[in-house]
């Protein structure tokens, strides 16, 4: 089973992409941002390859205002060599790329202007994947859209509009069931009518399904049949409902026991699974470590190096328990490791625990800091302990210092992101 994640990579500043306000979108500024974003994408593709992550969803704003008149650049020509090199790197690292336009890209709207913008946006996404040199296995994911008071007519409108799309766009398009309106069966009907694959979204199905409809596995199998050889392996979206939040809200992290139960339920099936979760690559690595039949302690030690200060600032007891757990170098206690880590991350830092972790992190940069920086940090810590500054301010200061003094161990931890 291949595992992937979407858009943002935590604990990896080299992969940070940037955007800008439309009012500042000059040709020069856009060119600068695109250059930086492509460097970030290249770094993320290499990161995924090095960590066994085989799927990555590229954020739509990799080219800022890619489908808007605000971007007048011929970016595909200007950055053609860079784009082709990134596509080749993805092939080399066996990383399957995809994109997913946002909620305002609605192909079945009754408003012609909305449809025109949707068509332009789909064309931009397809053009970006084309510029990378990817094959038709690199997909653009789209929901059916709105019901507009007549679900059957809305579905028919989606099918008709798909038929009007450029063939180069349609070959990349896949349709996904949603969590409120269009069920997996609706998306299958659209898939078959349009001649495009269907992405089965597990959480959406569990929230929006026909009471007497086919089972989850039956629908996954039906969706699998919509994927041809040239489309690549079937893709499934997997998320979990965040407790206490509105329906459809994704969890902060993947609950490992629930994920492993889902993976076991697939039996011999092995779709590509895109995780939709707030901690992105962190959960992807968690799931890969848990699925690895030849798991080694080194993988958990590597994970712990990234987690340790995030755990320390929340739960000193869990911090010590993990350290003890990792002493047996012949074991692979992957479930217990993540149980302790996830339990700690669910806690809120106290002033004392936040101070303790911050002082540990400060130890890495203090040796490089100037006299003025030392004094400034000490004042900030005093204000934090007096309740006049929050922990986020302390961590922003530490992040800036870690970046200034190139402390890669800190920058590649999750301390500044979780």
Coordinates of C-alpha atoms in Angstrom, one line a residue:
X1 CA 0.0 0.0 0.0
X2 CA 1.4 3.4 -1.0
X3 CA 0.8 6.3 1.4
X4 CA 0.8 10.0 0.7
X5 CA -0.3 13.4 2.1
X6 CA -1.3 16.8 0.8
X7 CA 0.2 20.2 0.3
X8 CA 2.2 21.1 3.4
X9 CA 5.2 19.3 4.9
X10 CA 5.8 19.8 8.6
X11 CA 9.3 19.9 10.1
X12 CA 10.7 20.6 6.7
X13 CA 11.3 24.4 6.1
X14 CA 12.9 23.6 2.7
X15 CA 9.4 22.6 1.5
X16 CA 7.6 25.8 2.6
X17 CA 5.7 27.4 -0.2
X18 CA 4.6 31.1 -0.2
X19 CA 1.8 33.2 -1.5
X20 CA 1.0 36.9 -1.8
X21 CA -1.9 39.2 -1.9
X22 CA -3.3 39.9 -5.3
X23 CA -2.6 43.7 -5.0
X24 CA 1.1 42.8 -4.8
X25 CA 1.1 40.4 -7.8
X26 CA 3.6 42.2 -10.0
X27 CA 5.4 40.2 -12.7
X28 CA 8.7 40.5 -10.8
X29 CA 7.2 39.4 -7.5
X30 CA 5.3 36.5 -9.1
X31 CA 8.4 35.3 -10.9
X32 CA 10.3 35.4 -7.6
X33 CA 7.6 33.4 -5.8
X34 CA 7.3 30.8 -8.5
X35 CA 11.0 30.3 -8.4
X36 CA 10.9 29.8 -4.6
X37 CA 7.9 27.5 -4.8
X38 CA 9.4 25.3 -7.4
X39 CA 12.5 24.9 -5.2
X40 CA 10.3 24.0 -2.3
X41 CA 8.4 21.4 -4.5
X42 CA 11.6 19.9 -5.6
X43 CA 12.8 19.6 -2.0
X44 CA 9.5 18.0 -1.0
X45 CA 9.6 15.4 -3.9
X46 CA 13.1 14.4 -2.7
X47 CA 11.9 14.3 0.9
X48 CA 9.0 12.0 0.0
X49 CA 11.3 9.7 -2.0
X50 CA 13.8 9.5 0.8
X51 CA 11.1 8.6 3.3
X52 CA 9.2 6.0 1.2
X53 CA 6.2 8.4 0.7
X54 CA 4.9 7.6 -2.7
X55 CA 2.0 10.1 -3.1
X56 CA 2.1 13.9 -2.8
X57 CA -0.7 16.4 -3.6
X58 CA 0.7 19.7 -4.9
X59 CA -1.0 22.8 -3.5
X60 CA -2.9 24.8 -6.2
X61 CA -1.0 28.0 -5.3
X62 CA 2.4 26.6 -6.3
X63 CA 1.9 29.0 -9.2
X64 CA 0.2 32.0 -7.5
X65 CA -3.0 33.0 -9.3
X66 CA -2.3 30.3 -11.8
X67 CA -5.7 30.6 -13.5
X68 CA -6.3 34.3 -12.8
X69 CA -5.6 37.3 -15.1
X70 CA -3.6 38.6 -12.1
X71 CA -0.8 36.3 -13.3
X72 CA 0.3 37.4 -16.8
X73 CA 3.5 35.3 -16.9
X74 CA 4.0 32.5 -19.4
X75 CA 5.2 30.5 -16.4
X76 CA 5.2 27.1 -18.3
X77 CA 7.8 28.5 -20.8
X78 CA 9.8 30.6 -18.3
X79 CA 10.2 27.7 -15.9
X80 CA 10.0 24.9 -18.4
X81 CA 13.4 23.3 -17.6
X82 CA 12.8 23.5 -13.8
X83 CA 9.4 22.0 -14.1
X84 CA 10.6 19.1 -16.3
X85 CA 13.4 18.4 -13.8
X86 CA 11.0 18.2 -10.9
X87 CA 8.8 15.8 -12.9
X88 CA 11.8 13.6 -13.7
X89 CA 12.8 13.7 -10.0
X90 CA 9.3 12.5 -9.1
X91 CA 9.6 9.6 -11.5
X92 CA 13.1 8.8 -10.1
X93 CA 11.7 8.8 -6.6
X94 CA 8.5 7.0 -7.5
X95 CA 6.4 9.8 -6.1
X96 CA 2.9 10.0 -7.8
X97 CA 1.8 13.6 -8.0
X98 CA -1.8 15.1 -8.0
X99 CA -3.7 18.3 -7.4
X100 CA -7.1 19.2 -6.0
X101 CA -8.7 22.5 -6.9
X102 CA -10.5 24.3 -4.0
X103 CA -14.1 24.7 -3.1
X104 CA -14.7 27.5 -5.6
X105 CA -14.0 25.4 -8.6
X106 CA -17.5 24.3 -9.3
X107 CA -18.1 22.8 -12.8
X108 CA -21.8 22.1 -12.4
X109 CA -22.8 25.6 -11.3
X110 CA -25.8 27.1 -13.0
X111 CA -23.9 30.4 -13.1
X112 CA -22.0 30.6 -16.4
X113 CA -19.3 32.9 -15.0
X114 CA -18.6 30.4 -12.2
X115 CA -18.3 27.6 -14.8
X116 CA -15.9 29.7 -16.9
X117 CA -13.6 30.2 -14.0
X118 CA -13.8 26.5 -13.1
X119 CA -12.9 25.5 -16.6
X120 CA -9.9 27.9 -16.5
X121 CA -8.9 26.6 -13.1
X122 CA -9.0 22.9 -14.3
X123 CA -7.0 23.9 -17.4
X124 CA -4.3 25.5 -15.2
X125 CA -4.0 22.4 -12.9
X126 CA -3.8 20.1 -16.0
X127 CA -1.2 22.4 -17.6
X128 CA 0.9 22.4 -14.4
X129 CA 1.0 18.6 -14.4
X130 CA 1.7 18.6 -18.1
X131 CA 4.6 21.0 -17.6
X132 CA 6.1 18.5 -15.1
X133 CA 6.0 15.9 -17.8
X134 CA 3.8 13.5 -15.8
X135 CA 1.6 10.9 -17.4
X136 CA -2.1 10.6 -17.0
X137 CA -1.6 8.8 -13.6
X138 CA -1.1 12.3 -12.2
X139 CA -4.6 13.4 -11.5
X140 CA -6.7 16.5 -10.8
X141 CA -9.4 15.7 -8.2
X142 CA -12.8 17.3 -8.3
X143 CA -16.1 17.1 -6.5
X144 CA -19.4 17.0 -8.4
X145 CA -20.3 20.4 -6.9
X146 CA -23.6 21.8 -5.6
X147 CA -27.1 20.4 -5.8
X148 CA -28.9 23.7 -6.4
X149 CA -32.2 22.3 -5.4
X150 CA -32.2 19.6 -8.0
X151 CA -29.6 17.0 -7.4
X152 CA -30.4 14.9 -10.5
X153 CA -30.1 18.0 -12.8
X154 CA -26.9 19.1 -11.0
X155 CA -25.3 15.7 -11.7
X156 CA -26.4 15.8 -15.3
X157 CA -24.9 19.2 -15.6
X158 CA -21.6 18.0 -14.3
X159 CA -21.5 15.2 -16.8
X160 CA -22.4 17.6 -19.7
X161 CA -19.7 20.0 -18.6
X162 CA -17.1 17.3 -18.4
X163 CA -18.0 16.4 -22.0
X164 CA -17.1 20.0 -23.0
X165 CA -13.6 20.0 -21.4
X166 CA -10.5 19.8 -23.4
X167 CA -9.3 16.2 -23.8
X168 CA -6.0 17.1 -22.2
X169 CA -7.9 18.2 -19.1
X170 CA -10.3 15.4 -19.1
X171 CA -7.6 12.7 -19.1
X172 CA -6.4 14.0 -15.8
X173 CA -9.8 14.5 -14.1
X174 CA -11.1 12.2 -11.4
X175 CA -14.4 12.7 -9.5
X176 CA -14.7 12.3 -5.7
X177 CA -17.8 11.6 -3.5
X178 CA -18.4 14.3 -0.9
X179 CA -19.6 14.4 2.7
X180 CA -23.0 16.1 2.3
X181 CA -24.5 15.9 -1.2
X182 CA -23.1 13.4 -3.7
X183 CA -22.6 9.9 -2.4
X184 CA -20.1 7.4 -3.6
X185 CA -22.9 5.9 -5.8
X186 CA -23.5 9.4 -7.3
X187 CA -19.8 9.8 -8.0
X188 CA -19.7 6.4 -9.6
X189 CA -22.5 7.3 -11.9
X190 CA -20.7 10.5 -12.9
X191 CA -17.5 8.6 -13.3
X192 CA -19.0 6.1 -15.7
X193 CA -20.9 8.8 -17.6
X194 CA -17.8 11.0 -18.1
X195 CA -15.4 8.1 -18.7
X196 CA -13.1 9.3 -15.8
X197 CA -12.0 7.5 -12.7
X198 CA -13.5 7.9 -9.2
X199 CA -11.6 8.6 -6.0
X200 CA -13.4 6.9 -3.1
X201 CA -13.2 9.1 0.0
X202 CA -13.7 6.9 3.1
X203 CA -14.7 9.6 5.6
X204 CA -17.1 11.2 3.1
X205 CA -18.7 7.9 2.5
X206 CA -19.1 7.2 6.2
X207 CA -20.8 10.6 6.7
X208 CA -22.9 10.5 3.5
X209 CA -24.1 7.2 2.3
X210 CA -27.3 5.4 1.2
X211 CA -28.6 3.4 4.2
X212 CA -29.4 0.4 2.0
X213 CA -26.5 0.9 -0.4
X214 CA -23.5 -1.3 -1.1
X215 CA -20.9 -1.9 1.6
X216 CA -17.7 0.1 1.8
X217 CA -15.6 -2.6 0.3
X218 CA -18.1 -3.1 -2.5
X219 CA -17.9 0.5 -3.4
X220 CA -14.1 0.5 -3.2
X221 CA -14.1 -2.4 -5.7
X222 CA -16.6 -0.6 -7.9
X223 CA -14.4 2.5 -7.9
X224 CA -11.3 0.4 -8.7
X225 CA -13.0 -0.7 -11.9
X226 CA -13.1 2.9 -13.1
X227 CA -9.2 3.1 -13.1
X228 CA -7.6 1.9 -16.3
X229 CA -4.0 0.8 -16.6
X230 CA -3.0 4.2 -18.0
X231 CA -4.7 6.0 -15.1
X232 CA -2.4 4.2 -12.6
X233 CA -3.3 2.4 -9.4
X234 CA -6.7 3.2 -7.8
X235 CA -6.6 6.1 -5.3
X236 CA -8.5 6.3 -2.1
X237 CA -8.8 9.2 0.3
X238 CA -8.6 8.3 4.0
X239 CA -9.4 10.7 6.8
X240 CA -10.9 10.4 10.3
X241 CA -13.7 12.5 11.9
X242 CA -12.3 15.0 14.5
X243 CA -14.2 14.4 17.8
X244 CA -16.3 17.4 18.9
X245 CA -15.9 19.3 15.6
X246 CA -18.3 19.8 12.7
X247 CA -18.9 16.7 10.6
X248 CA -16.3 16.3 7.9
X249 CA -13.5 18.0 10.0
X250 CA -10.3 16.0 9.8
X251 CA -8.4 14.9 12.9
X252 CA -5.1 16.5 13.9
X253 CA -3.4 13.2 13.5
X254 CA -4.3 9.7 12.3
X255 CA -5.4 7.3 15.0
X256 CA -3.2 4.4 14.3
X257 CA -5.5 1.6 15.5
X258 CA -8.4 2.8 13.4
X259 CA -6.1 3.2 10.3
X260 CA -4.6 -0.3 10.7
X261 CA -8.1 -1.8 11.1
X262 CA -9.1 -0.1 7.8
X263 CA -5.9 -1.3 6.1
X264 CA -6.6 -4.9 7.3
X265 CA -10.2 -4.6 6.0
X266 CA -8.8 -4.1 2.5
X267 CA -7.4 -7.6 2.5
X268 CA -5.5 -8.2 -0.8
X269 CA -6.5 -4.8 -2.2
X270 CA -3.7 -2.3 -2.3
X271 CA -4.9 1.1 -3.5
X272 CA -2.8 4.2 -3.2
X273 CA -4.0 5.9 -0.1
X274 CA -4.0 9.7 0.3
X275 CA -4.2 10.7 3.9
X276 CA -6.2 13.9 4.6
X277 CA -5.1 15.0 8.0
X278 CA -3.8 18.1 9.7
X279 CA -0.4 16.9 10.5
X280 CA 0.3 15.8 6.9
X281 CA 3.6 14.0 6.5
X282 CA 3.8 13.3 10.2
X283 CA 0.8 10.9 9.9
X284 CA 2.1 9.5 6.6
X285 CA 5.3 8.4 8.3
X286 CA 3.4 7.1 11.3
X287 CA 1.3 4.8 9.0
X288 CA 4.3 3.7 7.0
X289 CA 6.2 2.8 10.1
X290 CA 3.2 0.8 11.4
X291 CA 2.7 -1.1 8.2
X292 CA 6.4 -2.0 7.8
X293 CA 6.7 -5.7 8.3
X294 CA 10.4 -5.4 8.8
X295 CA 10.2 -2.5 11.1
X296 CA 13.4 -1.5 12.9
X297 CA 14.0 0.5 16.1
X298 CA 16.1 3.0 14.0
X299 CA 12.8 4.2 12.4
X300 CA 11.3 4.9 15.7
X301 CA 14.4 6.7 16.9
X302 CA 14.4 8.8 13.8
X303 CA 10.7 9.7 14.5
X304 CA 11.5 10.4 18.1
X305 CA 14.2 12.9 17.2
X306 CA 11.5 15.0 15.4
X307 CA 8.8 14.5 18.1
X308 CA 10.8 14.8 21.3
X309 CA 10.5 18.5 22.2
X310 CA 6.8 18.6 21.2
X311 CA 6.2 15.8 23.7
X312 CA 8.4 17.4 26.3
X313 CA 6.5 20.6 26.3
X314 CA 3.2 18.7 27.0
X315 CA 3.9 15.6 29.1
X316 CA 7.2 15.0 30.9
X317 CA 6.0 11.5 32.0
X318 CA 5.3 10.4 28.5
X319 CA 8.7 11.9 27.4
X320 CA 10.5 9.6 29.9
X321 CA 8.3 6.6 29.0
X322 CA 9.2 6.9 25.3
X323 CA 12.9 7.2 26.2
X324 CA 12.6 4.0 28.2
X325 CA 10.7 2.3 25.5
X326 CA 13.4 2.9 22.9
X327 CA 16.2 1.4 25.1
X328 CA 15.5 -2.1 23.8
X329 CA 17.2 -2.0 20.4
X330 CA 15.9 -5.4 19.3
X331 CA 12.2 -4.5 19.7
X332 CA 9.8 -2.6 17.5
X333 CA 7.1 -1.3 19.8
X334 CA 5.5 0.8 17.1
X335 CA 2.0 0.9 18.4
X336 CA 3.1 1.7 22.0
X337 CA 5.4 4.4 20.7
X338 CA 2.7 6.2 18.9
X339 CA 0.2 5.7 21.7
X340 CA 2.5 7.5 24.0
X341 CA 3.4 10.3 21.5
X342 CA -0.2 10.9 20.4
X343 CA -1.4 10.9 24.0
X344 CA 1.2 13.5 24.9
X345 CA 0.4 15.7 21.9
X346 CA -3.3 15.7 22.8
X347 CA -2.3 17.6 26.1
X348 CA -2.0 21.3 26.4
X349 CA 1.4 22.6 27.6
X350 CA 1.5 24.2 31.1
X351 CA 3.6 27.2 31.8
X352 CA 6.2 24.9 33.4
X353 CA 6.3 22.3 30.7
X354 CA 6.4 25.0 28.0
X355 CA 9.3 26.7 29.7
X356 CA 11.2 23.4 30.2
X357 CA 11.0 22.5 26.5
X358 CA 11.8 26.0 25.4
X359 CA 14.9 26.1 27.6
X360 CA 16.1 22.8 26.0
X361 CA 15.6 24.2 22.5
X362 CA 17.3 27.5 23.6
X363 CA 20.3 25.4 24.5
X364 CA 20.9 24.7 20.8
X365 CA 21.0 28.4 19.7
X366 CA 22.3 30.1 22.9
X367 CA 25.9 29.2 22.1
X368 CA 25.5 31.3 18.8
X369 CA 23.3 34.1 20.1
X370 CA 24.6 37.6 20.6
X371 CA 24.6 39.3 23.9
X372 CA 21.6 41.3 22.8
X373 CA 19.7 38.2 21.6
X374 CA 20.4 36.5 24.9
X375 CA 19.1 39.4 26.9
X376 CA 16.0 39.7 24.7
X377 CA 15.2 36.0 25.0
X378 CA 15.6 36.2 28.8
X379 CA 13.1 39.1 28.9
X380 CA 10.7 37.2 26.7
X381 CA 10.9 34.2 29.0
X382 CA 10.2 36.4 32.0
X383 CA 7.2 37.8 30.3
X384 CA 6.0 34.3 29.4
X385 CA 6.3 33.1 33.0
X386 CA 4.4 36.2 34.2
X387 CA 1.6 35.5 31.7
X388 CA 2.4 38.6 29.6
X389 CA 3.5 36.6 26.6
X390 CA 2.3 33.4 25.2
X391 CA 4.2 30.2 24.3
X392 CA 3.6 30.9 20.6
X393 CA 5.7 34.1 20.9
X394 CA 8.5 32.1 22.6
X395 CA 8.5 29.5 19.8
X396 CA 8.5 32.1 17.1
X397 CA 11.6 33.7 18.6
X398 CA 13.3 30.3 18.9
X399 CA 12.3 29.4 15.3
X400 CA 13.8 32.7 14.0
X401 CA 17.0 32.0 15.9
X402 CA 17.2 28.4 14.7
X403 CA 16.8 29.6 11.2
X404 CA 19.3 32.4 11.6
X405 CA 21.9 30.0 13.0
X406 CA 21.0 27.1 10.7
X407 CA 20.1 24.6 13.4
X408 CA 18.8 21.9 11.2
X409 CA 18.1 19.5 14.0
X410 CA 15.6 21.9 15.4
X411 CA 14.2 23.1 12.1
X412 CA 13.6 19.4 11.1
X413 CA 11.8 18.7 14.3
X414 CA 8.0 19.1 14.8
X415 CA 8.5 21.5 17.7
X416 CA 7.6 24.6 15.7
X417 CA 4.7 23.0 13.8
X418 CA 2.8 20.8 16.2

